[in-house]
Amino acid sequence: MRNSRFLFLILSFPFFLFSCATPPEGQVIEKTELGKVIYAQIYVEGLSCPFCAYGLEKKLKEIEGLLSVKINIDEGRVNLIFEGDRRPAKGKIEAAVNEAGFSARALSYSNTPFL
Amino acid sequence: MRFIFFMLFLFLPTGVFAQGPPITVDTPIMLGLSGSGVRTFGKFVSKEKSKVYIQPIVLPYNILPKVQVGVQLPLKAVFPDDNEAVFGLSNVLLFGKFELFKIDGKAETFRVLGVLKQSFPTATHVALGEDIFRTYTGLVIGRVTSRLGLYSNVGYTFTNKNGVGSIRYDLSLGVPLLSQQYPPHQLNLFLESSGDYNIEPGRHSISLSPGIQYIPGRRILFESSVQIPILQKRALNPTRFSILFGTRFLFN
């Protein structure tokens, strides 16, 4: 009896994790009605596997005013949308990329979406 | 009968699922500052004189962008062919990883980490773990691109009981089967090899492990691999095969 309880506990752990893991739809801050926004595009080097990119998304989401993050692994490109009309500090975005374990390269801003 | 039921339970989830981190080899990619998660896998080992089930729970945490620390809590069940089964905690392991070298490029990286692992004799029964302290020091080297992952680990283990330790060397090759996208939806194939050479008795083992990994979303992956021994020199209880099924989950 004790043994089967032990086996049940260890084998049910992955299922518990899976049930915790499914994020609600739209958790990546997708706003359908955008007011005044600033678009930013940064090239990130070292981004070579999608599973590793979550650390980058997590760090970028800590930046105030961020509405959306889109990551393109093959191009090493991250597109960001910020709320308001003030450009977020370049240092903040680069620091987030570097703290996530990657290397920040060219960062540019635009008032219109990047093609 | 109990053994058949145990095996069915173990493989039930793999029927559903058919490049991420390697399965039986360490990865040089840490998740940066505050990166944390949990990894667990069930490993069933069929040996000539026993069957073993191991379920380690690994909790890594990045205290700095280049420094990771963690703990491994292994639960173990041993089913000897000629004795009573034993369940319980095996030897707990603490580890630290430090990024020594990194070259990043567009969708690729080459990284080298230094690793230190320390295991403690916390096993609740002699069959679950040796009553010794083990210290492992080694390197994790990897070149990862969006098309291919090449990983290798090499290191030396010494213990507090005898002067001569063992050399560990692992290799892994990973290939993604689906195009790279984020949020991820990936299926990856791995071919891995693990070697362990115990210097004093000249015990040497090498195994080959084909594996598969499924990543259905940002924060979770599932993986499975089969370890087939190709060399077992002077093994006391030779392994027939091992099967692993595991999952990794990243905290929010």
Coordinates of C-alpha atoms in Angstrom, one line a residue:
Chain A
M1 CA 0.0 0.0 0.0
R2 CA 2.8 2.4 1.0
N3 CA 4.8 1.4 -2.1
S4 CA 1.9 2.1 -4.5
R5 CA 1.3 5.5 -2.9
F6 CA 5.0 6.3 -3.4
L7 CA 4.8 5.3 -7.1
F8 CA 1.6 7.2 -7.6
L9 CA 3.2 10.4 -6.2
I10 CA 6.3 10.3 -8.3
L11 CA 4.5 9.4 -11.5
S12 CA 1.8 12.0 -11.1
F13 CA 4.4 14.8 -10.7
P14 CA 4.8 15.4 -14.5
F15 CA 1.1 15.6 -15.0
F16 CA 0.8 18.1 -12.2
L17 CA 3.5 20.2 -13.9
F18 CA 1.6 20.0 -17.2
S19 CA -1.6 21.1 -15.7
C20 CA 0.2 24.2 -14.2
A21 CA 2.0 25.0 -17.4
T22 CA -0.8 25.9 -19.9
P23 CA -0.8 29.7 -19.9
P24 CA -4.0 31.5 -20.5
E25 CA -4.5 32.8 -24.1
G26 CA -3.1 36.2 -24.7
Q27 CA -0.7 36.2 -21.8
V28 CA 1.9 37.7 -24.0
I29 CA 0.3 41.0 -23.7
E30 CA -1.5 41.3 -27.0
K31 CA -3.7 44.3 -27.1
T32 CA -6.2 44.5 -29.9
E33 CA -6.9 48.2 -29.5
L34 CA -3.7 50.2 -29.4
G35 CA -3.6 53.8 -28.5
K36 CA -0.4 55.8 -29.0
V37 CA 2.5 53.3 -29.2
I38 CA 6.2 53.1 -29.9
Y39 CA 7.6 50.2 -31.9
A40 CA 11.1 48.9 -31.1
Q41 CA 13.1 46.2 -32.9
I42 CA 16.3 44.7 -31.4
Y43 CA 18.6 42.0 -32.9
V44 CA 19.6 39.4 -30.3
E45 CA 22.6 37.2 -30.8
G46 CA 22.9 33.7 -29.3
L47 CA 19.2 33.0 -29.5
S48 CA 19.4 29.5 -30.9
C49 CA 16.6 27.5 -29.4
P50 CA 12.9 28.4 -28.8
F51 CA 12.8 26.9 -25.4
C52 CA 15.6 29.2 -24.3
A53 CA 13.8 32.2 -25.5
Y54 CA 11.3 32.2 -22.6
G55 CA 14.0 33.7 -20.4
L56 CA 14.3 36.6 -22.8
E57 CA 10.5 37.1 -23.0
K58 CA 10.3 37.0 -19.2
K59 CA 13.1 39.7 -18.8
L60 CA 11.6 41.9 -21.5
K61 CA 8.2 41.8 -19.9
E62 CA 9.6 43.4 -16.8
I63 CA 10.1 46.7 -18.8
E64 CA 7.5 49.2 -17.9
G65 CA 4.9 50.0 -20.7
L66 CA 5.6 46.9 -22.8
L67 CA 2.5 45.7 -24.6
S68 CA 3.8 43.0 -26.9
V69 CA 6.8 40.8 -27.6
K70 CA 7.4 38.9 -30.8
I71 CA 10.5 36.8 -31.1
N72 CA 11.8 35.5 -34.4
I73 CA 14.4 32.8 -33.7
D74 CA 15.8 32.3 -37.2
E75 CA 16.4 36.1 -37.7
G76 CA 17.5 36.7 -34.1
R77 CA 15.0 39.6 -34.1
V78 CA 12.7 40.7 -31.3
N79 CA 9.8 43.2 -32.1
L80 CA 8.4 45.1 -29.2
I81 CA 5.5 47.5 -28.8
F82 CA 5.5 50.0 -25.9
E83 CA 2.6 52.0 -24.6
G84 CA 2.7 55.8 -24.9
D85 CA 4.8 58.1 -27.1
R86 CA 8.1 58.1 -25.1
R87 CA 10.9 55.8 -26.2
P88 CA 11.9 53.4 -23.5
A89 CA 15.6 53.8 -22.5
K90 CA 17.9 51.9 -24.9
G91 CA 19.9 50.7 -21.8
K92 CA 16.9 49.1 -20.3
I93 CA 16.1 47.0 -23.3
E94 CA 19.7 46.0 -23.8
A95 CA 20.2 45.2 -20.1
A96 CA 17.1 42.9 -20.2
V97 CA 18.5 41.0 -23.2
N98 CA 22.0 40.7 -21.6
E99 CA 20.5 39.6 -18.3
A100 CA 18.6 36.9 -20.1
G101 CA 21.9 35.5 -21.1
F102 CA 22.0 36.7 -24.8
S103 CA 23.8 39.5 -26.6
A104 CA 22.0 42.7 -27.6
R105 CA 22.8 44.2 -30.9
A106 CA 21.2 46.9 -33.1
L107 CA 18.1 48.5 -31.5
S108 CA 15.9 50.8 -33.4
Y109 CA 12.6 52.7 -32.7
S110 CA 9.7 53.6 -35.0
N111 CA 6.3 55.2 -34.8
T112 CA 5.0 52.7 -37.4
P113 CA 5.3 48.9 -37.3
F114 CA 8.5 47.4 -38.6
L115 CA 8.1 45.5 -41.9
Chain B
M1 CA 2.3 -8.8 -12.9
R2 CA 3.3 -5.9 -10.7
F3 CA 6.2 -5.2 -13.0
I4 CA 4.0 -5.2 -16.1
F5 CA 1.6 -2.8 -14.4
F6 CA 4.5 -0.6 -13.5
M7 CA 5.8 -0.5 -17.0
L8 CA 2.4 0.3 -18.5
F9 CA 2.0 3.2 -16.1
L10 CA 5.5 4.4 -17.0
F11 CA 4.8 4.5 -20.8
L12 CA 1.2 5.6 -20.8
P13 CA 2.0 9.3 -21.5
T14 CA 4.6 8.6 -24.3
G15 CA 1.9 7.3 -26.6
V16 CA 0.5 10.8 -26.9
F17 CA 3.6 12.5 -28.1
A18 CA 5.8 11.5 -30.6
Q19 CA 15.8 21.5 -30.7
G20 CA 15.8 22.1 -27.0
P21 CA 18.2 21.1 -24.3
P22 CA 19.8 17.7 -24.6
I23 CA 18.2 14.9 -22.7
T24 CA 21.0 13.0 -20.9
V25 CA 23.7 15.6 -21.3
D26 CA 24.1 19.0 -19.7
T27 CA 23.3 22.1 -21.8
P28 CA 25.6 25.2 -21.8
I29 CA 22.6 27.5 -22.2
M30 CA 21.4 28.9 -18.9
L31 CA 18.3 31.0 -18.8
G32 CA 19.9 34.2 -17.5
L33 CA 19.2 36.2 -14.4
S34 CA 16.3 34.8 -12.3
G35 CA 15.8 32.0 -14.7
S36 CA 14.4 29.1 -12.9
G37 CA 12.4 26.0 -13.4
V38 CA 12.1 22.3 -12.5
R39 CA 13.1 19.2 -14.3
T40 CA 12.0 15.7 -13.4
F41 CA 12.2 12.4 -15.2
G42 CA 11.5 8.8 -14.5
K43 CA 14.3 6.5 -15.4
F44 CA 13.8 2.8 -15.5
V45 CA 16.9 0.7 -15.5
S46 CA 16.9 -3.0 -16.3
K47 CA 20.0 -4.7 -14.9
E48 CA 21.0 -8.4 -14.9
K49 CA 20.2 -8.8 -11.1
S50 CA 17.7 -6.1 -10.5
K51 CA 15.4 -3.4 -11.8
V52 CA 15.8 0.2 -10.7
Y53 CA 13.5 3.2 -11.0
I54 CA 14.9 6.7 -10.4
Q55 CA 12.9 9.9 -10.2
P56 CA 15.1 12.9 -9.7
I57 CA 13.6 16.4 -9.2
V58 CA 16.1 19.1 -10.3
L59 CA 15.6 22.7 -9.3
P60 CA 18.1 25.1 -11.0
Y61 CA 18.1 28.9 -10.3
N62 CA 20.2 31.6 -11.9
I63 CA 21.6 33.9 -9.3
L64 CA 23.4 36.0 -11.9
P65 CA 23.2 36.0 -15.7
K66 CA 26.3 33.7 -15.8
V67 CA 25.9 31.7 -12.6
Q68 CA 23.4 29.0 -11.8
V69 CA 23.0 26.9 -8.7
G70 CA 20.7 24.1 -8.0
V71 CA 19.7 21.0 -6.2
Q72 CA 18.8 17.5 -7.3
L73 CA 16.5 15.4 -5.1
P74 CA 16.5 11.8 -6.3
L75 CA 13.8 9.4 -5.3
K76 CA 14.7 5.8 -6.1
A77 CA 13.1 2.4 -6.1
V78 CA 15.2 -0.8 -6.3
F79 CA 13.7 -4.2 -7.1
P80 CA 16.4 -6.8 -6.6
D81 CA 15.6 -10.2 -8.3
D82 CA 16.4 -12.1 -5.1
N83 CA 15.4 -9.7 -2.4
E84 CA 12.8 -7.2 -1.1
A85 CA 12.1 -4.0 -3.0
V86 CA 13.4 -0.8 -1.4
F87 CA 12.1 2.8 -1.9
G88 CA 13.2 6.1 -0.7
L89 CA 15.5 9.1 -1.1
S90 CA 18.9 8.6 -2.7
N91 CA 21.9 10.8 -2.4
V92 CA 21.1 14.5 -2.7
L93 CA 23.2 16.6 -5.1
L94 CA 24.0 20.3 -5.1
F95 CA 25.5 21.9 -8.2
G96 CA 26.9 25.2 -9.5
K97 CA 27.5 26.2 -13.1
F98 CA 29.5 29.2 -14.2
E99 CA 29.7 30.6 -17.8
L100 CA 33.4 30.7 -18.7
F101 CA 33.2 31.6 -22.4
K102 CA 30.6 32.6 -24.9
I103 CA 30.5 33.6 -28.6
D104 CA 27.1 34.6 -29.8
G105 CA 26.0 35.0 -33.4
K106 CA 22.8 35.2 -35.4
A107 CA 20.7 32.2 -34.3
E108 CA 23.8 30.5 -32.9
T109 CA 26.0 30.3 -29.9
F110 CA 29.1 28.6 -28.6
R111 CA 29.4 28.4 -24.8
V112 CA 31.6 26.8 -22.2
L113 CA 30.6 26.4 -18.6
G114 CA 32.5 25.2 -15.6
V115 CA 30.5 22.8 -13.4
L116 CA 30.8 21.7 -9.8
K117 CA 28.6 19.0 -8.3
Q118 CA 28.6 17.8 -4.8
S119 CA 26.6 14.7 -3.7
F120 CA 25.9 13.9 0.0
P121 CA 25.2 10.5 1.5
T122 CA 21.6 11.1 2.3
A123 CA 20.2 7.8 1.0
T124 CA 17.9 6.1 3.5
H125 CA 19.1 2.6 2.6
V126 CA 22.4 1.2 1.4
A127 CA 20.7 -0.1 -1.8
L128 CA 19.6 3.5 -2.7
G129 CA 22.9 5.2 -2.6
E130 CA 26.5 4.7 -1.5
D131 CA 27.6 6.1 1.9
I132 CA 30.1 8.5 0.4
F133 CA 30.6 12.1 -0.6
R134 CA 31.2 12.6 -4.4
T135 CA 32.6 15.8 -6.0
Y136 CA 32.4 16.3 -9.7
T137 CA 34.2 19.0 -11.5
G138 CA 33.9 19.4 -15.3
L139 CA 33.1 21.4 -18.4
V140 CA 30.0 21.7 -20.4
I141 CA 30.7 22.7 -24.0
G142 CA 28.1 23.3 -26.7
R143 CA 27.6 24.8 -30.1
V144 CA 23.9 25.4 -30.7
T145 CA 22.4 26.8 -33.9
S146 CA 18.7 26.9 -34.9
R147 CA 19.5 23.9 -37.2
L148 CA 21.7 21.7 -34.9
G149 CA 22.9 21.3 -31.4
L150 CA 26.2 19.8 -30.4
Y151 CA 26.9 19.3 -26.8
S152 CA 29.6 17.6 -24.8
N153 CA 30.4 17.2 -21.1
V154 CA 33.7 16.1 -19.7
G155 CA 34.6 15.9 -16.0
Y156 CA 36.2 14.1 -13.1
T157 CA 34.6 12.7 -10.0
F158 CA 36.4 12.1 -6.8
T159 CA 35.1 10.7 -3.5
N160 CA 36.1 10.8 0.1
K161 CA 36.6 7.0 0.3
N162 CA 39.4 6.3 -2.3
G163 CA 42.0 8.5 -3.9
V164 CA 41.3 7.6 -7.5
G165 CA 38.0 8.7 -9.1
S166 CA 36.3 8.4 -12.4
I167 CA 36.2 10.2 -15.7
R168 CA 32.8 11.1 -17.2
Y169 CA 32.4 12.1 -20.9
D170 CA 29.1 12.7 -22.7
L171 CA 28.2 13.7 -26.2
S172 CA 24.9 14.8 -27.7
L173 CA 23.7 15.7 -31.2
G174 CA 20.2 17.3 -31.5
V175 CA 18.3 18.0 -34.6
P176 CA 14.9 19.9 -34.8
L177 CA 12.3 18.2 -37.0
L178 CA 10.0 21.2 -37.2
S179 CA 10.8 24.8 -38.2
Q180 CA 11.9 27.1 -35.4
Q181 CA 9.2 29.3 -34.1
Y182 CA 8.3 31.2 -31.0
P183 CA 6.1 30.4 -29.0
P184 CA 7.7 27.0 -29.6
H185 CA 6.0 24.0 -31.1
Q186 CA 8.9 21.6 -31.6
L187 CA 9.8 18.0 -32.1
N188 CA 13.5 17.3 -31.7
L189 CA 15.6 14.1 -32.2
F190 CA 18.7 13.4 -30.2
L191 CA 21.5 10.9 -30.4
E192 CA 23.6 10.9 -27.2
S193 CA 26.4 8.9 -25.8
S194 CA 27.6 8.6 -22.2
G195 CA 30.9 7.3 -21.0
D196 CA 32.2 6.6 -17.5
Y197 CA 35.7 5.3 -16.7
N198 CA 36.4 4.3 -13.2
I199 CA 40.2 4.4 -12.9
E200 CA 40.9 2.1 -10.0
P201 CA 39.2 -1.2 -10.9
G202 CA 39.3 -0.2 -14.6
R203 CA 35.6 -0.3 -14.9
H204 CA 34.4 1.3 -18.1
S205 CA 30.9 1.8 -19.5
I206 CA 29.6 3.5 -22.7
S207 CA 26.0 3.8 -23.7
L208 CA 24.2 5.1 -26.7
S209 CA 20.9 6.9 -26.3
P210 CA 18.5 7.9 -29.1
G211 CA 15.9 10.3 -27.8
I212 CA 12.9 12.4 -28.7
Q213 CA 11.7 15.7 -27.3
Y214 CA 8.4 17.5 -27.7
I215 CA 8.0 21.1 -26.8
P216 CA 4.3 22.1 -26.9
G217 CA 4.7 25.6 -25.5
R218 CA 6.8 28.3 -23.9
R219 CA 7.3 26.8 -20.6
I220 CA 7.1 23.0 -20.8
L221 CA 8.7 20.2 -22.7
F222 CA 8.5 16.4 -22.6
E223 CA 11.3 14.0 -23.5
S224 CA 12.1 10.4 -23.7
S225 CA 15.1 8.3 -24.5
V226 CA 16.4 4.8 -24.4
Q227 CA 19.9 4.1 -23.2
I228 CA 21.6 1.0 -24.7
P229 CA 24.9 -0.1 -23.3
I230 CA 27.6 -0.7 -25.9
L231 CA 30.5 -1.4 -23.5
Q232 CA 30.4 -2.6 -19.9
K233 CA 33.9 -3.6 -18.8
R234 CA 34.1 -5.2 -15.4
A235 CA 30.5 -4.3 -14.5
L236 CA 29.3 -5.9 -11.2
N237 CA 25.6 -5.8 -12.2
P238 CA 25.5 -5.1 -16.0
T239 CA 22.7 -2.9 -17.4
R240 CA 20.5 -4.4 -20.1
F241 CA 18.9 -1.1 -21.0
S242 CA 17.4 2.1 -19.5
I243 CA 14.4 4.1 -20.5
L244 CA 13.7 7.7 -19.5
F245 CA 10.6 9.8 -19.7
G246 CA 10.7 13.3 -18.4
T247 CA 9.5 16.8 -18.4
R248 CA 10.9 20.3 -17.8
F249 CA 8.9 23.3 -16.7
L250 CA 9.9 26.9 -16.5
F251 CA 8.6 29.1 -13.7
N252 CA 6.8 32.3 -14.6

